[in-house]
Short mmCIF file of C-alpha atoms and ligand atoms in Angstrom, two decimals:
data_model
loop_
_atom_site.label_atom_id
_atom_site.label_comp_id
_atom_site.label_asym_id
_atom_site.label_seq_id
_atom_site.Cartn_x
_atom_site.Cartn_y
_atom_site.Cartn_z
CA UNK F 940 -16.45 -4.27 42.42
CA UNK F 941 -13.72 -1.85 41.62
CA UNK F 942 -10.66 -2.48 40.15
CA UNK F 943 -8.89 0.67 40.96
CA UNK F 944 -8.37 1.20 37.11
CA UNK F 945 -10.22 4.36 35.11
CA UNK F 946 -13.40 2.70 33.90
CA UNK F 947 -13.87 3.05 30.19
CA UNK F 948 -17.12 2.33 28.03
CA UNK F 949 -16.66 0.79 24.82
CA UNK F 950 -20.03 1.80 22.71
CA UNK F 951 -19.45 -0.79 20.11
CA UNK F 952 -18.19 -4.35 20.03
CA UNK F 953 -14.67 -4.21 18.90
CA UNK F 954 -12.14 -6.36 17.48
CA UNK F 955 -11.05 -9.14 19.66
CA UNK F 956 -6.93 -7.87 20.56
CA UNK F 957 -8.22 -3.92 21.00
CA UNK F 958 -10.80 -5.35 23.29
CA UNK F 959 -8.39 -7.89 25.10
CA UNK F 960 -6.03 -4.76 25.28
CA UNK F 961 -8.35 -2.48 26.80
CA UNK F 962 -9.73 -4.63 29.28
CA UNK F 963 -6.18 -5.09 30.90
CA UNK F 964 -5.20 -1.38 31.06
CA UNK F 965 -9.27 -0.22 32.26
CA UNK F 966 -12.04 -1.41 33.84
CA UNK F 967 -13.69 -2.31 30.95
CA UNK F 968 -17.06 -1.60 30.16
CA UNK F 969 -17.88 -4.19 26.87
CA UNK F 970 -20.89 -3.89 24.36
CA UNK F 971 -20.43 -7.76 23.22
CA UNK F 972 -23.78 -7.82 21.66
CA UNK F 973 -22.48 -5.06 19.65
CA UNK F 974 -25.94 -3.03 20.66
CA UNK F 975 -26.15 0.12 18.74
CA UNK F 976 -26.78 2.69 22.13
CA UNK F 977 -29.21 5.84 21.71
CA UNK F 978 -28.87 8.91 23.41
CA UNK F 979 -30.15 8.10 26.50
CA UNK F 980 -28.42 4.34 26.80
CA UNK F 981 -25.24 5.80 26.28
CA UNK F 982 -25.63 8.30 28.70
CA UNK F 983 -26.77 5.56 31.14
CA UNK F 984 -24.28 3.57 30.14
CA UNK F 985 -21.46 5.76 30.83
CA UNK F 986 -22.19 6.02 34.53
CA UNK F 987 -19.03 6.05 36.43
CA UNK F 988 -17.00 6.12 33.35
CA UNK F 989 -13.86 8.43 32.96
CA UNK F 990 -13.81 7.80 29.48
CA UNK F 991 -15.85 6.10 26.00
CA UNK F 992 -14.25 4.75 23.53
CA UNK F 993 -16.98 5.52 20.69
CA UNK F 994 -17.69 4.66 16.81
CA UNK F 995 -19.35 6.96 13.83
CA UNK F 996 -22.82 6.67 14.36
CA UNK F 997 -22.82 7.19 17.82
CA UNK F 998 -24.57 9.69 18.71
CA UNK F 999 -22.42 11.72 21.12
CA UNK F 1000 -24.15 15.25 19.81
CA UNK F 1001 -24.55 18.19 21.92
CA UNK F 1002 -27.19 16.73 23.97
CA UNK F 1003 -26.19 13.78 24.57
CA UNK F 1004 -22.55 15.37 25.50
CA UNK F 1005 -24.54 17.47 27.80
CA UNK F 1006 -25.75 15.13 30.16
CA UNK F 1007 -23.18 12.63 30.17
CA UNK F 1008 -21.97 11.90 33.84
CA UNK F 1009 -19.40 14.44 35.27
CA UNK F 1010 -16.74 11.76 35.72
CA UNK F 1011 -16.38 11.24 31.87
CA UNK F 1012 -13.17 13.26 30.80
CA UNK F 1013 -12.23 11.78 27.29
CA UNK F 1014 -14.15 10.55 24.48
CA UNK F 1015 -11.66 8.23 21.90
CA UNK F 1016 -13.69 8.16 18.52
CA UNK F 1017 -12.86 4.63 16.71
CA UNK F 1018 -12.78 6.47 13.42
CA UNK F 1019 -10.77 9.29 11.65
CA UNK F 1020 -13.84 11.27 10.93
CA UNK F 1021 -15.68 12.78 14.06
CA UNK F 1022 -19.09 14.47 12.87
CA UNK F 1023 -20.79 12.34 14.71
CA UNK F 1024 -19.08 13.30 18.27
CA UNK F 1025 -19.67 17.59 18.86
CA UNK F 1026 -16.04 18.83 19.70
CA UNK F 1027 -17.46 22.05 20.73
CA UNK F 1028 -19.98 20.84 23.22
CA UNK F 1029 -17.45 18.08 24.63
CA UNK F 1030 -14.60 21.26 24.71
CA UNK F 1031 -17.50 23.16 26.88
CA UNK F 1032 -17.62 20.02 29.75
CA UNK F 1033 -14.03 20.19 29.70
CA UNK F 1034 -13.86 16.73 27.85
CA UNK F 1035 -11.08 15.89 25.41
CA UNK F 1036 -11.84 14.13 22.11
CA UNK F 1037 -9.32 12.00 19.90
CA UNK F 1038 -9.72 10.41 16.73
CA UNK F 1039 -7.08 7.79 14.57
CA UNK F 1040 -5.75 9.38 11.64
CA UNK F 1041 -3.36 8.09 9.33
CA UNK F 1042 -4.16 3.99 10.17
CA UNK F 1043 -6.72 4.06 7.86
CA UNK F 1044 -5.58 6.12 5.12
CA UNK F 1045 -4.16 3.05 2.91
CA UNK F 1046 -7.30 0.27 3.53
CA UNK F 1047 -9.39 3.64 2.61
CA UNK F 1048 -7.53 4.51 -0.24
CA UNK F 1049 -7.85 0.86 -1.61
CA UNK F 1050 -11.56 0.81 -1.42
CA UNK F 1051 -11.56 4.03 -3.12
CA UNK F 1052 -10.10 2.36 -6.07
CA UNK F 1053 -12.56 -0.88 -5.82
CA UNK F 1054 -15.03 1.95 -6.23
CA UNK F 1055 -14.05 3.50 -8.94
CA UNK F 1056 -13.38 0.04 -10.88
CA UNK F 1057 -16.27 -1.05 -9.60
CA UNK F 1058 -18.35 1.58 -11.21
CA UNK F 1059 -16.21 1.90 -14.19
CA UNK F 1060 -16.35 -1.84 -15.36
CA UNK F 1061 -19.94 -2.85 -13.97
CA UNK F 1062 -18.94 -4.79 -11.71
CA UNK F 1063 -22.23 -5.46 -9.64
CA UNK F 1064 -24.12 -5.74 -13.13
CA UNK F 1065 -21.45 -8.81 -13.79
CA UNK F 1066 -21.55 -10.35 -10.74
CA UNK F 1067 -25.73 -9.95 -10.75
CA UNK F 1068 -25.75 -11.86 -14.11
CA UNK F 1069 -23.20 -14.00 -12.79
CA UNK F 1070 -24.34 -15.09 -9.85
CA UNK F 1071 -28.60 -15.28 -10.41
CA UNK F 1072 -27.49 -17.85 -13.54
CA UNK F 1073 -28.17 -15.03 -16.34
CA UNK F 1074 -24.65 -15.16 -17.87
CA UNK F 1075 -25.49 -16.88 -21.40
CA UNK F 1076 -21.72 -16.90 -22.48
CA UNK F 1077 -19.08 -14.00 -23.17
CA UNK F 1078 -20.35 -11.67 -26.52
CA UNK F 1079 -19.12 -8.51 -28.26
CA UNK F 1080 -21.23 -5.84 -26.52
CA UNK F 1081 -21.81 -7.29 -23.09
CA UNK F 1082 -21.06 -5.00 -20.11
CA UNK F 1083 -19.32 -2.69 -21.93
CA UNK F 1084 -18.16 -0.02 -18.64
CA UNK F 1085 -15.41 3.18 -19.50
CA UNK F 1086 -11.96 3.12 -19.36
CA UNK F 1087 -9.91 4.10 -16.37
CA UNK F 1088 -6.70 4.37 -17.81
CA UNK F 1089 -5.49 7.94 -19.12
CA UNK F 1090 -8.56 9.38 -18.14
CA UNK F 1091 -8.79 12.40 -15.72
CA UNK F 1092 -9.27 12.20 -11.73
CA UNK F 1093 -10.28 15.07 -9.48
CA UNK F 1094 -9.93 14.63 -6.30
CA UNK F 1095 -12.07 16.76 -3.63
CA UNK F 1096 -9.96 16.60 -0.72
CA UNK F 1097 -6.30 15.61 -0.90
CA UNK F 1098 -5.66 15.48 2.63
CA UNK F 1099 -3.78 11.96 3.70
CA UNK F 1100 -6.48 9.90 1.70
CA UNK F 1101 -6.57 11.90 -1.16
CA UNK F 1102 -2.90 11.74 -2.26
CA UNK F 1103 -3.26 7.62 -1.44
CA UNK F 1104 -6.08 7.92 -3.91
CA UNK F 1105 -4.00 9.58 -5.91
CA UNK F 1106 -0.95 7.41 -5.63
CA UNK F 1107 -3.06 4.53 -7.07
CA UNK F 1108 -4.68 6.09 -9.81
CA UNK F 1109 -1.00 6.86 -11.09
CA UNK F 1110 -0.22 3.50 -11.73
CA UNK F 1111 -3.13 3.58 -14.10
CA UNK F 1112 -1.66 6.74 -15.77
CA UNK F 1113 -4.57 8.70 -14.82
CA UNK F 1114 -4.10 12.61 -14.55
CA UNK F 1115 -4.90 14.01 -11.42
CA UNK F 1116 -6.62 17.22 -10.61
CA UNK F 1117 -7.76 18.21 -7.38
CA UNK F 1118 -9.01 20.85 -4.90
CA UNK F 1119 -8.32 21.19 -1.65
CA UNK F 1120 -8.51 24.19 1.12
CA UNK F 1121 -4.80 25.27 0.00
CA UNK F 1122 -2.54 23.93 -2.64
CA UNK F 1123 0.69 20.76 -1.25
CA UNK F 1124 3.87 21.65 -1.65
CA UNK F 1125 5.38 20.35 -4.92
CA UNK F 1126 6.55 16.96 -3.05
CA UNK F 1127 3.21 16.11 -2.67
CA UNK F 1128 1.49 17.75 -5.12
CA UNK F 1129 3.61 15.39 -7.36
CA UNK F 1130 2.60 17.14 -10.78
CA UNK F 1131 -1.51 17.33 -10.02
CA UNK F 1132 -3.57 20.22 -11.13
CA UNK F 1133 -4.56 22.35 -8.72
CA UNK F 1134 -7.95 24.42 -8.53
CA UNK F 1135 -8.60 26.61 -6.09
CA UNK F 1136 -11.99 26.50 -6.56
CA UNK F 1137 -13.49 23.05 -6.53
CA UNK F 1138 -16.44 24.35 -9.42
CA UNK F 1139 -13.58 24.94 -11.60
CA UNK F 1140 -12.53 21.52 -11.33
CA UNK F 1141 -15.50 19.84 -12.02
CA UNK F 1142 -15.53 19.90 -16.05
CA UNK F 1143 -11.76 18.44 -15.84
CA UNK F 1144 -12.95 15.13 -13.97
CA UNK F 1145 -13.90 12.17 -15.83
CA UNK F 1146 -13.94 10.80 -12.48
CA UNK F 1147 -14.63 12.58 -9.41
CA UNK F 1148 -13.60 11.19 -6.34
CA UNK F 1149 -14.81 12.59 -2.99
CA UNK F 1150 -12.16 12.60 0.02
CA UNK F 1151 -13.27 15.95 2.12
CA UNK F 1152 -14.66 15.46 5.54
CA UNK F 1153 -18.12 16.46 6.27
CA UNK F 1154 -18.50 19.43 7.60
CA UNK F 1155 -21.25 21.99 7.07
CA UNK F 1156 -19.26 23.42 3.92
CA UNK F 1157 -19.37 20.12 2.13
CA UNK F 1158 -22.98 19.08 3.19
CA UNK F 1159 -24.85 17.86 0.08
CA UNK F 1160 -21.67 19.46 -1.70
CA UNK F 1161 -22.18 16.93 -4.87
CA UNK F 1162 -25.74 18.50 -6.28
CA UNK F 1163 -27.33 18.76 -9.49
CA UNK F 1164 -25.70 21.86 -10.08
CA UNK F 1165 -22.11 20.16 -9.34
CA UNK F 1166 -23.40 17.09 -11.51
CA UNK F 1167 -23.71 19.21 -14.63
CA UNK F 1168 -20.60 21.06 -14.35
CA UNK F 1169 -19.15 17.40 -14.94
CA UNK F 1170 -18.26 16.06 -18.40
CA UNK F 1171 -21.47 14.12 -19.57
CA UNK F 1172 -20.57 10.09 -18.53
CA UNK F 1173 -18.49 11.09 -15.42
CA UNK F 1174 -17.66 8.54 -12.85
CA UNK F 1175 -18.53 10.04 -9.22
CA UNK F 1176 -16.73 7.96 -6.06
CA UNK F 1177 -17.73 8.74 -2.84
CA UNK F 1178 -15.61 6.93 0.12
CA UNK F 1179 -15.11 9.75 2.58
CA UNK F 1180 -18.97 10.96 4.48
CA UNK F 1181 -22.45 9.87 2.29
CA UNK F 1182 -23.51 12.97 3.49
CA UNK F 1183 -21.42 15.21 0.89
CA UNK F 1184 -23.48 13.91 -1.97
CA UNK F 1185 -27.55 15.23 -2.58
CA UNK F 1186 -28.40 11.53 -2.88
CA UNK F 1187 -31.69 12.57 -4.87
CA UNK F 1188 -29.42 14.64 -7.18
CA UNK F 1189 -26.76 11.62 -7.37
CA UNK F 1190 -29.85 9.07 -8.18
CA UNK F 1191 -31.40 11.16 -10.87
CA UNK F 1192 -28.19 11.53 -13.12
CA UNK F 1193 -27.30 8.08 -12.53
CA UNK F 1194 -31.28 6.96 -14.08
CA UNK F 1195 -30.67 9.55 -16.81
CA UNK F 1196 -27.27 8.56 -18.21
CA UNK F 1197 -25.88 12.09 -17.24
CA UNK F 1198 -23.20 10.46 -14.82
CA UNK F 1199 -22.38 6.93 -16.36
CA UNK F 1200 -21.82 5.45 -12.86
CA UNK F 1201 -21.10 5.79 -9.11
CA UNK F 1202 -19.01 3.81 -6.42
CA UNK F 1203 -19.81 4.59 -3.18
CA UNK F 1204 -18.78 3.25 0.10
CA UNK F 1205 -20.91 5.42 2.62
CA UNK F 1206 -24.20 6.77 2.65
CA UNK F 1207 -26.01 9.79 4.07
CA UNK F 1208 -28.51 8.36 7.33
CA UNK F 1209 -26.37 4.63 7.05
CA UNK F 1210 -27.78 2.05 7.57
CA UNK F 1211 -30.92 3.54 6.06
CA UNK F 1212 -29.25 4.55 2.69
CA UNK F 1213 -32.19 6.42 0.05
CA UNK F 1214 -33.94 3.81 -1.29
CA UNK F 1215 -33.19 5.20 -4.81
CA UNK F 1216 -29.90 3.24 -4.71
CA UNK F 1217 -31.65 -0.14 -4.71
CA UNK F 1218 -32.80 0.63 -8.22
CA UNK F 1219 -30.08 2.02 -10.49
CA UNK F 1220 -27.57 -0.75 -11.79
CA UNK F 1221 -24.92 1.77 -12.81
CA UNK F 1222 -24.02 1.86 -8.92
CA UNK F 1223 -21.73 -0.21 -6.89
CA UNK F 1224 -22.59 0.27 -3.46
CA UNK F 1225 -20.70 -1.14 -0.44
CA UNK F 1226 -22.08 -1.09 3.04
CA UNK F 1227 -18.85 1.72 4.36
CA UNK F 1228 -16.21 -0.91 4.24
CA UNK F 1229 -13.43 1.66 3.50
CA UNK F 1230 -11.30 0.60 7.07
CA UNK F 1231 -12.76 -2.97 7.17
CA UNK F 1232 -9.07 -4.90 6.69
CA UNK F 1233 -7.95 -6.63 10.23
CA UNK F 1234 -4.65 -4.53 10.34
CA UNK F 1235 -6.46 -1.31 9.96
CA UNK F 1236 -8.80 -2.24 12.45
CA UNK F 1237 -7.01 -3.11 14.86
CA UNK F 1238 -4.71 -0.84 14.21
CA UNK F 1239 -7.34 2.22 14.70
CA UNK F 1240 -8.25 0.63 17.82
CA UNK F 1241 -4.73 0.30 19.28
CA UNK F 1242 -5.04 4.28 18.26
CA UNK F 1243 -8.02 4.90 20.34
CA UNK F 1244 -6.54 3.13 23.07
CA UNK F 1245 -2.97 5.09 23.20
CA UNK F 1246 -5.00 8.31 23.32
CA UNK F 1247 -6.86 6.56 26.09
CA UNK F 1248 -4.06 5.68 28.03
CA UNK F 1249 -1.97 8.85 28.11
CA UNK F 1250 -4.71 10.67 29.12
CA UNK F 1251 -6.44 8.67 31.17
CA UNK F 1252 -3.41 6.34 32.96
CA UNK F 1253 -0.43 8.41 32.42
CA UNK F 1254 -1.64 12.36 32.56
CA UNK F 1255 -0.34 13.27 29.06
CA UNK F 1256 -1.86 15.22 26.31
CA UNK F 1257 -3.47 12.82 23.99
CA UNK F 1258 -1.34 12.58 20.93
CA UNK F 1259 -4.35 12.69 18.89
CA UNK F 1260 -6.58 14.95 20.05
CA UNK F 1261 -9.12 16.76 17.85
CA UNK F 1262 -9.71 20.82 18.73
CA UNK F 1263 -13.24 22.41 18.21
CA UNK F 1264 -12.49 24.38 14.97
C1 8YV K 131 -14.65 3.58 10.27
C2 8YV K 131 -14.50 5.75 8.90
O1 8YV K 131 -14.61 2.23 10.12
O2 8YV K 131 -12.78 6.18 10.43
C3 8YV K 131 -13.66 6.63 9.75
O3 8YV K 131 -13.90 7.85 9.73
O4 8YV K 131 -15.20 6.22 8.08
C4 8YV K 131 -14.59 4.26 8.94
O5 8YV K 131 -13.81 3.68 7.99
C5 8YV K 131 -15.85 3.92 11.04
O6 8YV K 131 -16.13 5.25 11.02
C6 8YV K 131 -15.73 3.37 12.46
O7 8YV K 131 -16.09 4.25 13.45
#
């Protein structure tokens, strides 16, 4: 049956107001089992769709984009990052692609700090002992982490995350360097150090906190080279794409003592993060919870859905669309 309105698929299941909200304004095509499609089921899926509301992970690369129906005209990513959707393949079908900037840069900016205190104080070697009944009672020298306050941050990336990241870590006095593809204005900048060169900043971080997109420039950026540019007992953080750190690299200074600890929030290949992490107690891994709040998500949905709707209902330009670069 047809409703008359543009049909949209949603890839993922989403959270309960987006998806009451854009089953009023579309015919709605829902993923309530929250089914993680492949290629070739989204493609199927998308039949008769004008547009897909997708989700990192997805896996709208070239191919996929190249044999999606002819009726699909917008893609709405459900994130702020879009590696995972190929801008330059969708630009070639004449398909637009937004993404939700901004929402998220506070909920990601918190988790950035749960990291880094994470990592810093041990916190997954306290609850551990905590919770499988090995605490035997507070004592001078137990869990000993590093000190946060004072000590240096550099930030890769000081885009709208960044400087959040960096708002925080003021309030713990920390000095902030960072490096970014050009310097802020003074306003923002807010007394940082800036390096034009990221290398350069790397002996200057005590902590080293990664907020740069992934793009082919930053692949595997974090290596063992990188590593030992860092003072010895560094803290690396790693909220923004798992795929900017060499995980191997990341592992190996983590067993060795080089780097005293990592917090990381996303993982190169997620779900199937390098089994390396499972043993090394100096990390505190979350499973990419960086937008995981209510507000943010359904805030980043409401995003999706505005982009959605001035294309697709009213004709405009979506106010959010992302440009093949
Ligand atoms: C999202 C994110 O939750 O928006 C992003 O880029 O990394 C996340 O916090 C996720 O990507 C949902 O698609």
């Amino acid at each position: 049956m047809t409703t008359g309105k543009p049909r949209v698929l949603a890839t993922r299941h989403f959270p309960p107001d987006v998806e009451a909200r854009l089953a009023a304004n579309f015919d709605a095509v829902l993923n309530s089992e929250d089914r993680l499609y492949d290629g070739p089921g989204l493609i199927k899926a998308s039949a008769g769709c004008d547009g897909i509301m997708c989700a990192a992970g997805d896996p709208l690369n070239a191919e996929t984009i190249g044999s999606l129906p002819d009726s699909v005209r917008m893609i709405a990513t459900f994130s702020v990052g879009y590696e995972h959707v190929d801008v330059p393949a969708a630009t070639k079908r004449g398909i637009l692609v937004s993404n939700t900037p901004d929402v998220l840069t506070d909920a990601t900016a918190d988790i950035a700090l749960l990291c880094l205190l994470g990592a810093a104080r041990r916190a997954h070697e306290g609850t551990t002992m905590l919770r499988t009944h090995n605490w035997v009672g507070w004592t001078p020298t137990q869990l000993m982490g590093v000190h946060v306050t004072g000590k240096r941050l550099g930030i890769l990336g000081m885009g709208r995350i960044g400087q959040a990241v960096a708002d925080r870590a003021r309030a713990f006095r920390m000095q902030i360097h960072y490096s970014n593809r050009s310097r802020l204005p003074a306003d923002l900048e807010k007394g940082a150090t800036f390096h034009a060169n990221p290398d350069d900043m790397l002996p200057h971080c005590d902590f080293l906190s990664i907020n740069a997109p992934m793009t082919a420039e930053t692949r595997k950026w974090v290596n063992a080279e990188r590593i030992a540019r860092l003072p010895k007992g560094a803290i690396v953080v790693n909220t923004a794409r798992g795929g900017v750190v060499d995980d191997e690299a990341l592992i190996a200074a983590l067993k060795s003592g080089r780097l005293a600890a990592a917090g990381i929030d996303v993982f190169d290949g997620e779900p199937k993060i390098h089994q390396g992490y499972y043993g090394v107690e100096n990390a505190f891994l979350l499973p990419h919870m960086g937008s995981a709040t209510v507000e943010t998500r359904n805030a980043m949905g409401f995003k999706a859905l505005d982009n959605l709707e001035a294309f697709l209902l009213r004709k405009q330009a979506p106010p959010d669309a992302v440009k093949a670069s």
